[in-house]
CSV table of C-alpha atoms and ligand atoms in Angstrom, one decimal:
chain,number,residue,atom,x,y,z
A,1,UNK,CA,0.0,0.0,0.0
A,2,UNK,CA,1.0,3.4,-0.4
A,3,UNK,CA,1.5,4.9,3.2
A,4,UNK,CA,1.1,8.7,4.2
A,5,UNK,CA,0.9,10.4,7.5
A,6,UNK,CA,-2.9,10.2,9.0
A,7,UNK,CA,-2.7,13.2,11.8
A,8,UNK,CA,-5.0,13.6,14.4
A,9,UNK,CA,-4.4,15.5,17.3
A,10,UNK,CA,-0.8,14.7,18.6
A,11,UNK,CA,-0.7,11.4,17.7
A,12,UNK,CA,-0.6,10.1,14.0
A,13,UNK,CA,-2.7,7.0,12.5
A,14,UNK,CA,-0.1,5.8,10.4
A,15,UNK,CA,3.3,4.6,10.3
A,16,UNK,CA,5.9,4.0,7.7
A,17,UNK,CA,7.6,1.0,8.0
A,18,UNK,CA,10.1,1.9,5.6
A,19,UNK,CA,10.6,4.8,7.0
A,20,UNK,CA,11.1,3.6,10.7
A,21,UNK,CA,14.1,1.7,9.2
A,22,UNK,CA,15.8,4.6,8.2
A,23,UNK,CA,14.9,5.8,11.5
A,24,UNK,CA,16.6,3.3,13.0
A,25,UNK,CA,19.4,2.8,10.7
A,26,UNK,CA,20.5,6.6,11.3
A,27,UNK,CA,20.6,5.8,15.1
A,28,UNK,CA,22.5,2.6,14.2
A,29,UNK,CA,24.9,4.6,12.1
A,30,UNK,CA,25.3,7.3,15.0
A,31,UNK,CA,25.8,5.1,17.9
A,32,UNK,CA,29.1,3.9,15.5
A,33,UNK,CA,30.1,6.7,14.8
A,34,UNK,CA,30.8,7.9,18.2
A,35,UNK,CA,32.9,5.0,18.9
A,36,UNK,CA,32.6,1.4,20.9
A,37,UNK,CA,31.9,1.9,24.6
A,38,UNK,CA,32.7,-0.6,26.9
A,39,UNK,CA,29.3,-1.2,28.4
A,40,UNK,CA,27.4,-4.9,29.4
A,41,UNK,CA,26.9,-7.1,27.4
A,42,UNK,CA,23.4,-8.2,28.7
A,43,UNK,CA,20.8,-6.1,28.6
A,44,UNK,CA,16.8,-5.6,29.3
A,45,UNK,CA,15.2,-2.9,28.1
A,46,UNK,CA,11.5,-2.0,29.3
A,47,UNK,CA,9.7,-0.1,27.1
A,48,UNK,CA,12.4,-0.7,24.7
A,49,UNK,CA,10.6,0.8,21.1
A,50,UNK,CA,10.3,4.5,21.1
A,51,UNK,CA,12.2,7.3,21.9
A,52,UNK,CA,14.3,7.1,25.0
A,53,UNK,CA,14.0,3.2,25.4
A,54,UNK,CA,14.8,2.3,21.6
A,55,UNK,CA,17.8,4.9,21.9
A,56,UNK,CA,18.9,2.6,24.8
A,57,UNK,CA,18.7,-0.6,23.2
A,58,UNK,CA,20.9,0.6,20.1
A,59,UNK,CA,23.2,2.1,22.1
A,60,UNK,CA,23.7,-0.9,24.3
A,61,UNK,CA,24.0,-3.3,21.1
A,62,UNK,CA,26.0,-1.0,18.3
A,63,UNK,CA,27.8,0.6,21.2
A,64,UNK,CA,28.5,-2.5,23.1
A,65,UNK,CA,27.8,-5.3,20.9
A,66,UNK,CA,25.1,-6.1,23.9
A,67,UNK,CA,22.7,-9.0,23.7
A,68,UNK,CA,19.1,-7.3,24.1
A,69,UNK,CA,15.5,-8.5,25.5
A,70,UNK,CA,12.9,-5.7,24.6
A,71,UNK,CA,10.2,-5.6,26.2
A,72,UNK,CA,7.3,-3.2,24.8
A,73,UNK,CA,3.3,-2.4,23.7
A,74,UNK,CA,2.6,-2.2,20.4
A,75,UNK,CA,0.4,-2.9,17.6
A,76,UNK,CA,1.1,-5.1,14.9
A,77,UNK,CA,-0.2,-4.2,11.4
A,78,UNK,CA,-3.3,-5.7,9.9
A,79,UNK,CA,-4.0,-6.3,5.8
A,80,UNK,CA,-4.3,-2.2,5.2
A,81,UNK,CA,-3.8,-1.2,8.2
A,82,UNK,CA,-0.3,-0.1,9.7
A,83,UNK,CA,1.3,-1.5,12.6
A,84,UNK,CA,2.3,1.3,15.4
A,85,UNK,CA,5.9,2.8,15.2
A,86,UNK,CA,7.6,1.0,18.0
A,87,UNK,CA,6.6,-2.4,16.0
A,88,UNK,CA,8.1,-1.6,12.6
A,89,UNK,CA,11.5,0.1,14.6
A,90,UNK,CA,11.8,-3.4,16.2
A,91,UNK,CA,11.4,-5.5,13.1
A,92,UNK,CA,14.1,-3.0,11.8
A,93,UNK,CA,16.4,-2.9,14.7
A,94,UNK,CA,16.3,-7.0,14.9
A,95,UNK,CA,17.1,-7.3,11.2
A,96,UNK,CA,19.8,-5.3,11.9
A,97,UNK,CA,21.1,-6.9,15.0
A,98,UNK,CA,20.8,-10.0,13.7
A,99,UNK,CA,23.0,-8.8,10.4
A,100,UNK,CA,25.6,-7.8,12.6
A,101,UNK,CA,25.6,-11.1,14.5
A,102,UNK,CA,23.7,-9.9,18.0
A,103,UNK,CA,21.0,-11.3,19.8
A,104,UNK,CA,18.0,-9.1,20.4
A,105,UNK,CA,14.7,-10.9,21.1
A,106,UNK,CA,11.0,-9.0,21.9
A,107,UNK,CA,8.5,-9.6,23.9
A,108,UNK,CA,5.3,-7.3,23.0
A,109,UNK,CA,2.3,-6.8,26.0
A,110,UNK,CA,1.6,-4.9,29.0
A,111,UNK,CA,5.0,-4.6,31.1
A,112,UNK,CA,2.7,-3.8,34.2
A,113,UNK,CA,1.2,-7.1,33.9
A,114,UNK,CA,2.1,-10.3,35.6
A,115,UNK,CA,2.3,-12.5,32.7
A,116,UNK,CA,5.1,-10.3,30.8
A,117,UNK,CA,7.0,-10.1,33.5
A,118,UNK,CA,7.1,-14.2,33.8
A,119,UNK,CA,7.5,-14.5,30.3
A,120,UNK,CA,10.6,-11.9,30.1
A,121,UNK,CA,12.5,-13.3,33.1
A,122,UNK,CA,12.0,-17.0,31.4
A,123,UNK,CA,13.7,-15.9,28.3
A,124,UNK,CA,16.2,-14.2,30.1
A,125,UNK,CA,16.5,-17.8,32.2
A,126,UNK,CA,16.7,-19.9,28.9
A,127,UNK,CA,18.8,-17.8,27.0
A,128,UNK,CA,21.2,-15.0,28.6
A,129,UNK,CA,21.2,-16.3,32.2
A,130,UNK,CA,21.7,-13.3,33.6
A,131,UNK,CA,21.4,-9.5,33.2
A,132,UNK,CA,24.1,-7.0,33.5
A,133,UNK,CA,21.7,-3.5,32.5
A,134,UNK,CA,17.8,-2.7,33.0
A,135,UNK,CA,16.7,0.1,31.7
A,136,UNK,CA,13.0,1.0,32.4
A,137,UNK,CA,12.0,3.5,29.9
A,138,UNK,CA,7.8,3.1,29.8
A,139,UNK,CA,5.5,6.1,29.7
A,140,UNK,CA,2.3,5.5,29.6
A,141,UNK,CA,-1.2,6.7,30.6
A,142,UNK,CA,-2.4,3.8,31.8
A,143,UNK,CA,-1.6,0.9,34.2
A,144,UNK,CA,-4.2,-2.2,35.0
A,145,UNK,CA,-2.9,-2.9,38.7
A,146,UNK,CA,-1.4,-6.7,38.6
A,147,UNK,CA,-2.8,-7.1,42.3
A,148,UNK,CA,-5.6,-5.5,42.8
A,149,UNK,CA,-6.9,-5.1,39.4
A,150,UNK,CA,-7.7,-1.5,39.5
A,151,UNK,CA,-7.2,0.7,36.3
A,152,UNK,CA,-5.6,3.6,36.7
A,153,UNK,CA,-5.0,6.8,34.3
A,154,UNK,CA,-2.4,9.4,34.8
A,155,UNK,CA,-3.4,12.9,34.2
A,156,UNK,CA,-1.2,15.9,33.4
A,157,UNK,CA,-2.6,18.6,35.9
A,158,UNK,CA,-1.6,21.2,38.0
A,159,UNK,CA,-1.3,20.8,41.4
A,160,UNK,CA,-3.3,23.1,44.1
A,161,UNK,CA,-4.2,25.7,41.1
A,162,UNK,CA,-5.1,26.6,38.1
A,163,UNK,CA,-2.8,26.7,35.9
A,164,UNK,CA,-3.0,29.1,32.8
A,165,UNK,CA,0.1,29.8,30.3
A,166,UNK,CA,0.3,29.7,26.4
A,167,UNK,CA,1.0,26.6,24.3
A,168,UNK,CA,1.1,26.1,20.7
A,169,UNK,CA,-0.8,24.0,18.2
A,170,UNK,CA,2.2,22.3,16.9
A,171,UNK,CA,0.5,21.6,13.6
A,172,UNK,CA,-1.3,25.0,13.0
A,173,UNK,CA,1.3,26.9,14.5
A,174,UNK,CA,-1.6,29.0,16.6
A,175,UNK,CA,-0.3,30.1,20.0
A,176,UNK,CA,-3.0,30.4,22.2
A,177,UNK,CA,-3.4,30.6,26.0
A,178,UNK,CA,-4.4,27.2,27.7
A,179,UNK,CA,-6.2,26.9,31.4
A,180,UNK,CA,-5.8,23.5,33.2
A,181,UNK,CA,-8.2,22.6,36.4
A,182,UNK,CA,-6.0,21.3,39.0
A,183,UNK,CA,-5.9,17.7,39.7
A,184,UNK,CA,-7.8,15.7,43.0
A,185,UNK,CA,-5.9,13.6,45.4
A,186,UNK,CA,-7.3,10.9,43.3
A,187,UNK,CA,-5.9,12.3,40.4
A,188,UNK,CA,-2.0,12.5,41.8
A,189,UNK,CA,-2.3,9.0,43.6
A,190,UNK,CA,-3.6,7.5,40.3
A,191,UNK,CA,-0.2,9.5,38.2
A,192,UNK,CA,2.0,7.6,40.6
A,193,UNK,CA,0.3,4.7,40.4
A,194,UNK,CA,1.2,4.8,36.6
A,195,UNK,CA,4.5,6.7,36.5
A,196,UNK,CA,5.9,6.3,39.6
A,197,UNK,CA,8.6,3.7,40.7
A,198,UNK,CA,6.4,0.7,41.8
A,199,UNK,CA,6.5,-1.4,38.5
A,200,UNK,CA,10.0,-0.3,38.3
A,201,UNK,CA,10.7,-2.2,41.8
A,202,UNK,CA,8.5,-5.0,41.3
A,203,UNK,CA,10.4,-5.6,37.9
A,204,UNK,CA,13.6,-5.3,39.9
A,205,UNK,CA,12.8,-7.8,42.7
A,206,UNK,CA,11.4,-10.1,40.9
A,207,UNK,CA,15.1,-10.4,39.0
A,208,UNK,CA,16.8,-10.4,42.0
A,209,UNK,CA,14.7,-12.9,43.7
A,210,UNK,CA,14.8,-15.2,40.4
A,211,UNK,CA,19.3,-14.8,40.3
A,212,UNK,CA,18.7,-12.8,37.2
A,213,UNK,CA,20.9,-10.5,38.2
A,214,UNK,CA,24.9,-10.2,37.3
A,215,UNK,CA,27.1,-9.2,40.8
A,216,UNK,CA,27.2,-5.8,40.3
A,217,UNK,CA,24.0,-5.1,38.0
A,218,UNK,CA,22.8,-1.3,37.0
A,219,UNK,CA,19.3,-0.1,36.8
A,220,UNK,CA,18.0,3.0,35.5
A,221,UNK,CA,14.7,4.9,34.6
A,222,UNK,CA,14.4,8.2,32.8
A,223,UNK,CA,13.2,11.1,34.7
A,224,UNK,CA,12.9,15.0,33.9
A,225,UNK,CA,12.8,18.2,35.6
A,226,UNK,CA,13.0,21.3,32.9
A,227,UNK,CA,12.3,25.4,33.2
A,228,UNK,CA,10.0,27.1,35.3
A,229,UNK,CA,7.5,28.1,32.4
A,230,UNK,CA,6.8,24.2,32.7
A,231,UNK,CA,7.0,23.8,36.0
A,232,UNK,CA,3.3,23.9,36.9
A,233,UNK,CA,2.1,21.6,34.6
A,234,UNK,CA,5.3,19.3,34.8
A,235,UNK,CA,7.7,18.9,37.7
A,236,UNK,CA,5.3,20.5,40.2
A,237,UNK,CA,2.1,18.6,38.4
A,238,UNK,CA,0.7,15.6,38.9
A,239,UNK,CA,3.9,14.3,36.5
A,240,UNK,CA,5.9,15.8,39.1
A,241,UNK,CA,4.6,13.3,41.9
A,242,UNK,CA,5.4,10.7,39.9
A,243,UNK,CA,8.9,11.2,38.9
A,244,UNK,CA,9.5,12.0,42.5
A,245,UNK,CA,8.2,8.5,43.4
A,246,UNK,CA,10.8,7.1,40.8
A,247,UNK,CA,13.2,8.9,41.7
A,248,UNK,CA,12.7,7.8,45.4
A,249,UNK,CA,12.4,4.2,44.2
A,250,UNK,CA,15.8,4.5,43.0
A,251,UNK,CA,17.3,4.2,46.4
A,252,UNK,CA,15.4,1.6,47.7
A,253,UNK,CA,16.5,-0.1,44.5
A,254,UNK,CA,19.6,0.2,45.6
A,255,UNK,CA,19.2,-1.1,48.9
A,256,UNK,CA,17.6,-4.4,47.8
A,257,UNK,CA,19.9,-4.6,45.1
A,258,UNK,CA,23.3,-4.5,48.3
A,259,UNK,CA,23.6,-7.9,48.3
A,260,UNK,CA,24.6,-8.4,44.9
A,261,UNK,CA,26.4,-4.8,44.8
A,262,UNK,CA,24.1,-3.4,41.8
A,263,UNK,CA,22.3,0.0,42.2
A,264,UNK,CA,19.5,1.8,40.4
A,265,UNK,CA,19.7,5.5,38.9
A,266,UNK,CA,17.0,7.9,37.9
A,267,UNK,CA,19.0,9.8,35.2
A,268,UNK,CA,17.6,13.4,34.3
A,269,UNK,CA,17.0,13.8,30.6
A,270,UNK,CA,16.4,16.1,28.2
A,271,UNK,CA,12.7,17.2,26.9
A,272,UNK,CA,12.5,15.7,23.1
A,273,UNK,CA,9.6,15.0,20.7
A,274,UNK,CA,8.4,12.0,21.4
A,275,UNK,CA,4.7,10.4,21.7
A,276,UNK,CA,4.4,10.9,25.2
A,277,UNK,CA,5.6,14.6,25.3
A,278,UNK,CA,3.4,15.8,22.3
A,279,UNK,CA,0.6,15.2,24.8
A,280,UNK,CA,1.7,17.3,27.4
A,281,UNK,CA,0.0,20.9,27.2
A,282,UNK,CA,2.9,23.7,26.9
A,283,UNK,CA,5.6,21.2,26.5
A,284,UNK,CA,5.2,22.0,22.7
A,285,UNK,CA,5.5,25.3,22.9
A,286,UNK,CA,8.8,25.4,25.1
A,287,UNK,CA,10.9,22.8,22.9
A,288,UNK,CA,10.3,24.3,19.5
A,289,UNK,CA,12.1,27.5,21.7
A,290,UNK,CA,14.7,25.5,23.4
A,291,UNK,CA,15.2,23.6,19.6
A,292,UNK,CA,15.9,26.9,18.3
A,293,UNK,CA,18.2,27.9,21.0
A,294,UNK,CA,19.9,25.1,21.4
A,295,UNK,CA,20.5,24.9,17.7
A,296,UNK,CA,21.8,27.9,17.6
A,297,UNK,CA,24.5,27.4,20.1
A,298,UNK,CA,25.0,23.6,18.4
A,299,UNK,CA,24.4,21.9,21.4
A,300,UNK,CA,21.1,20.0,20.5
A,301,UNK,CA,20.9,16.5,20.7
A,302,UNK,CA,17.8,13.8,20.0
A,303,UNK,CA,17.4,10.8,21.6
A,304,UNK,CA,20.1,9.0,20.6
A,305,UNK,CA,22.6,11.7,20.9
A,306,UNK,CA,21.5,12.0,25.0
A,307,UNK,CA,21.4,8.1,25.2
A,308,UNK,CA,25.1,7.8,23.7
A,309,UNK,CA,26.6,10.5,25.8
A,310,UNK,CA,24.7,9.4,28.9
A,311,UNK,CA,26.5,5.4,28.0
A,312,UNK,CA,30.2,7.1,27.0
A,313,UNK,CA,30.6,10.0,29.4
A,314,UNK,CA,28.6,8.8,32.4
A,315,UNK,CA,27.6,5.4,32.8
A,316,UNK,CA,30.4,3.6,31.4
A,317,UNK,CA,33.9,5.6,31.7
A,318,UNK,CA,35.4,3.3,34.1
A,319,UNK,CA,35.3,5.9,37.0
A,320,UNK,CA,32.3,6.8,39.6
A,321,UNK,CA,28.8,7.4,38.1
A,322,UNK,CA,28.7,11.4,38.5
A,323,UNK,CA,25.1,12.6,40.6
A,324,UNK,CA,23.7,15.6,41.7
A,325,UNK,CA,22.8,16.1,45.4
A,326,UNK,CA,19.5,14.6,44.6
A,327,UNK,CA,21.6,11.8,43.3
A,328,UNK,CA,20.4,12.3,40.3
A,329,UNK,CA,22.5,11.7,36.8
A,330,UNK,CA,22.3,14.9,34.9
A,331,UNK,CA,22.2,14.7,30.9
A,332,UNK,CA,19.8,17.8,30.6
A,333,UNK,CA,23.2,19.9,31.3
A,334,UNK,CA,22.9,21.4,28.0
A,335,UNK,CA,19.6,22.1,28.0
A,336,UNK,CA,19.4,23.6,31.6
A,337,UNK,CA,22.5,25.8,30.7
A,338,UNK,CA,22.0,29.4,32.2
A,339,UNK,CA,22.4,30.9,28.7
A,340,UNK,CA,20.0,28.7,26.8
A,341,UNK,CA,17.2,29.1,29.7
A,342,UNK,CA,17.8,32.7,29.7
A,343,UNK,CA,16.8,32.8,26.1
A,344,UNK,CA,14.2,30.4,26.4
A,345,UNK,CA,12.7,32.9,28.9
A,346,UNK,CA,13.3,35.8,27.2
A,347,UNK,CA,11.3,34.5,23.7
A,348,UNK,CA,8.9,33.0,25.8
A,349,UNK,CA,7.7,36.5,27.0
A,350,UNK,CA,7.3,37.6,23.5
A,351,UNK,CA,5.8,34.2,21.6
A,352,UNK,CA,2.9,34.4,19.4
A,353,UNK,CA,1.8,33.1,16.7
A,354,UNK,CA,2.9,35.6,13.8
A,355,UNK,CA,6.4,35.7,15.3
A,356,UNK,CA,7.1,31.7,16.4
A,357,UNK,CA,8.1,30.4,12.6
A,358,UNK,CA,10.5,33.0,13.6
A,359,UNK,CA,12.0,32.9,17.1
A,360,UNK,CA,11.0,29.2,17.5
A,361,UNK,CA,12.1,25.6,15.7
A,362,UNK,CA,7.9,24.8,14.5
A,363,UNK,CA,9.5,23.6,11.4
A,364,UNK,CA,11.9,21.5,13.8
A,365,UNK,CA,9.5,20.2,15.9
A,366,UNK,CA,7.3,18.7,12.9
A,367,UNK,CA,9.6,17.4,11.6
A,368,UNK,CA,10.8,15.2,15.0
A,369,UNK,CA,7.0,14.8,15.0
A,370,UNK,CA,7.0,13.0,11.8
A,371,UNK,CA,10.0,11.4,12.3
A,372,UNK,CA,8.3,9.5,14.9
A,373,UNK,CA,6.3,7.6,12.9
A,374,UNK,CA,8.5,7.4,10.1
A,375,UNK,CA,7.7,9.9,7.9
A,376,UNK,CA,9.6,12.5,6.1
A,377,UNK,CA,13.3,10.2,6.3
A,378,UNK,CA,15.2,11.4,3.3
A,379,UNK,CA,16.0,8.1,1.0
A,380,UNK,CA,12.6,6.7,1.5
A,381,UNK,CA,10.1,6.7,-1.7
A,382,UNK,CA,7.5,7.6,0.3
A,383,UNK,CA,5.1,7.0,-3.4
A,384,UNK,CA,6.3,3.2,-3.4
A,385,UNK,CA,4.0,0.0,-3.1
A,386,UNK,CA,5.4,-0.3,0.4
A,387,UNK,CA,4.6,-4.3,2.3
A,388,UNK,CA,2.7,-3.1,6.0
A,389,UNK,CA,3.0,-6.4,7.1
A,390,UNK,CA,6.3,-7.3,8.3
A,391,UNK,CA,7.0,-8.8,11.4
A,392,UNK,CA,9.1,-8.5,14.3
A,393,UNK,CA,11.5,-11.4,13.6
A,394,UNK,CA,12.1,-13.1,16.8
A,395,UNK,CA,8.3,-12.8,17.7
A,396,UNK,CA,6.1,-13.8,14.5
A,397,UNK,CA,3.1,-15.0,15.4
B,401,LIG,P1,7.8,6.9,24.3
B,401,LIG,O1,6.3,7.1,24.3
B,401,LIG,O2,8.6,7.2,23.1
B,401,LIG,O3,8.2,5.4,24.7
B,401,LIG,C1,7.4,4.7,25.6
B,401,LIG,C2,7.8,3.2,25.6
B,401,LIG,O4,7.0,2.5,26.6
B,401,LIG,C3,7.4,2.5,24.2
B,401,LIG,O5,8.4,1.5,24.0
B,401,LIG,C4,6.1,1.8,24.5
B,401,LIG,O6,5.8,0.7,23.7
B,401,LIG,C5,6.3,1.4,26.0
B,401,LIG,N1,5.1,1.1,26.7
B,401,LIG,C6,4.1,2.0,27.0
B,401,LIG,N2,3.2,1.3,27.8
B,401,LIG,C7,3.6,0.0,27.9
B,401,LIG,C8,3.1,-1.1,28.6
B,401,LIG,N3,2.0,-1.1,29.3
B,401,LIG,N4,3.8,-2.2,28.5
B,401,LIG,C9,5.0,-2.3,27.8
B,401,LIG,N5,5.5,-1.2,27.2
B,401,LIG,C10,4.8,-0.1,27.3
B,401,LIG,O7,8.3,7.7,25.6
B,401,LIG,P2,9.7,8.5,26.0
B,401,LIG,O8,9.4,10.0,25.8
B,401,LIG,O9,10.8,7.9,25.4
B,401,LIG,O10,9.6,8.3,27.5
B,401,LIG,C11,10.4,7.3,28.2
B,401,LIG,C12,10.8,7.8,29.6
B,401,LIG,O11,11.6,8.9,29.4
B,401,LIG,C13,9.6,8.2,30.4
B,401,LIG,O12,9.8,7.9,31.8
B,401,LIG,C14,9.6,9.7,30.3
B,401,LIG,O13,8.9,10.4,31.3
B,401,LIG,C15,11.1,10.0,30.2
B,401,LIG,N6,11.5,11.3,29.7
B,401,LIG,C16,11.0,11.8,28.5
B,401,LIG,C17,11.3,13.0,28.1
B,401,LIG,C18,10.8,13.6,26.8
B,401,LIG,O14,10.9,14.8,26.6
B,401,LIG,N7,10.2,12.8,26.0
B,401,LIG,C19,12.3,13.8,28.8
B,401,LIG,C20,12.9,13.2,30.0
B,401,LIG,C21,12.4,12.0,30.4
């Protein structure tokens, strides 16, 4: 069939399997370019198909030839009818890894659930052993409780008041001002509940309890902080709580983990296009001004380029893992740089709608949009016959 983007709102109907290859291949190509790192060799990555997670499991395999278990939730394609993103970048990142010689195997379901979670930990059991590297990469908006059953939705809301600032319609390019209600006690308890650092621990001791984990194992989950303009809606919302939780999680990790000498990080990342941030009211707005400040002062980065430099210069450089006094890793450096916030702030004041195609990166940002689901890749005939139906290879039904 002949594929082209099907927007709706900020998320997209269609995806380009084609085009995800190419997505993947220029992370592939990146992640060698920069050089082998010496990082482990076994590795599990949760919610390993998009963004942040996808960007960890290439970097663990084409920067340290790392045998990979993804675990993710995504939709295969029908006759006519695509399969999500994250699917076709696995089918392209196995076909890769398994042209270069490296295992990588998926496991596609509900992470939160109790049936994944046996089925990951007997592959790893069959055929790896043991795990050296977890990285828990999930966002999503729901999480069906494994023990009690309960569904629970995250919200993105303010916490104790309204909250009213501008955003921008990334696909209109209309910057308007946005009021959110602020959320219930339900509403934050329910946010943890689904992005805070239970899972996250219950995937951990399970591992530990099972001897799936190497002496000296590492753990980490993304986590982000950003500006002030955000702060309502983000590190002080509802999202907020949640990342707090994680980032609190990370040190009991670390104490259940003593025993075998491993430890669990939060590390601090930077805001990026991805599906889960397009959602977020005023997020939008704020990265197509820090794309075009940071782009400016060529110190931009996309997933891949923060996932690399977390590996080579914090992670694995043979000396301590450097933290903040939150102990905290830090890869957002560049973006919370005095001098780009300062201009962040400063355009932010003056944003509108006639003058953002010109102080902000709109053009940027759509295009990272697209990118997502694999659209608008140069080399790709986007007017060719293209086959929806591939398969991931190690899981075809
Ligand atoms: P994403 O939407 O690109 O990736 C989410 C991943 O989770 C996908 O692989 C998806 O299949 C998987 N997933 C979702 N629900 C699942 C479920 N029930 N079972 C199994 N897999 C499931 O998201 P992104 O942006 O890469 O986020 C990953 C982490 O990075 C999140 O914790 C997020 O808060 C954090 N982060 C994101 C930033 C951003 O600007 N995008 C900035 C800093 C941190």
């Amino acid at each position: 069939m002949i594929i082209e983007p099907r927007m709706r709102g900020f998320i997209c109907l269609t995806a380009h399997p084609k085009g995800c290859e190419q997505n993947v291949k220029n992370q592939i190509a990146y992640v060698k370019s920069k050089g082998a790192i010496s990082g482990p060799k076994r590795v599990l990555v949760i919610g390993a198909s998009t963004g942040f997670g996808l960007a960890s499991r290439i970097t663990s395999a084409f920067g340290s030839n790392a045998a990979t278990i993804g675990v993710f939730f995504e939709k295969p394609a029908a006759p006519g009818k695509t399969a999500t993103p994250g699917y076709y970048n696995t089918v392209a990142f196995e076909n890769e890894a398994q042209k270069a010689g490296l295992y990588a195997k998926s496991i596609n379901g509900d992470a939160f659930s109790k049936e994944v979670k046996r089925e990951t930990l007997d592959l790893i059991k069959k055929d790896l052993g043991q795990i050296d590297l977890v990285i828990y990469s999930l966002a999503s908006p729901v999480r069906l409780h494994p023990e009690t059953g309960v569904l629970h939705r995250s919200v993105l809301k303010p916490i104790g008041q309204t909250f009213t600032n501008k955003t921008v319609d990334f696909h209109t390019g209309n910057v308007t001002q946005v009021s959110i209600e602020p959320a219930n006690q339900e509403d934050i308890d329910n946010t943890v509940v689904v992005m805070g650092g239970e899972d996250w621990s219950m995937w951990m001791e399970q591992l530990k309890n099972e001897n799936l984990l190497a002496e000296g194992a590492l753990t980490l989950a993304y986590s982000y902080i950003g500006p002030e303009v955000t702060e309502a809606v983000y590190r002080k919302g509802t999202i907020g709580r949640a990342k707090d939780h994680l980032e609190a999680t990370a040190f009991d990790i670390t104490e259940s983990l003593k025993s075998i000498h491993g430890k669990a990080y939060v590390s601090v990342n930077k805001a990026l296009v991805t599906q889960a941030s397009s959602a977020i009211p005023v997020i939008p707005l704020y990265i197509s001004l820090l794309y075009k400040t940071m782009k400016a002062k060529g110190t931009h980065e996309g997933c891949i380029e923060q996932i690399q430099r977390l590996y080579s210069q914090r992670l694995f450089t043979g000396g301590d893992i450097p933290t903040d006094a939150q102990g905290r890793i830090r890869i957002d450096d560049w973006e919370m740089d005095d001098e780009i916030q300062n201009q962040v702030s400063k355009l932010w004041e003056v944003a509108t709608t006639d003058n953002l195609p010109e102080i902000g990166d709109l053009q940027g940002y759509k295009q990272d949009f697209l990118n997502l689901f694999g659209f608008g890749f140069d080399g790709v005939d986007y007017l060719a016959d293209t086959n929806e139906m591939v398969e991931v290879p190690s899981i075809k039904s």
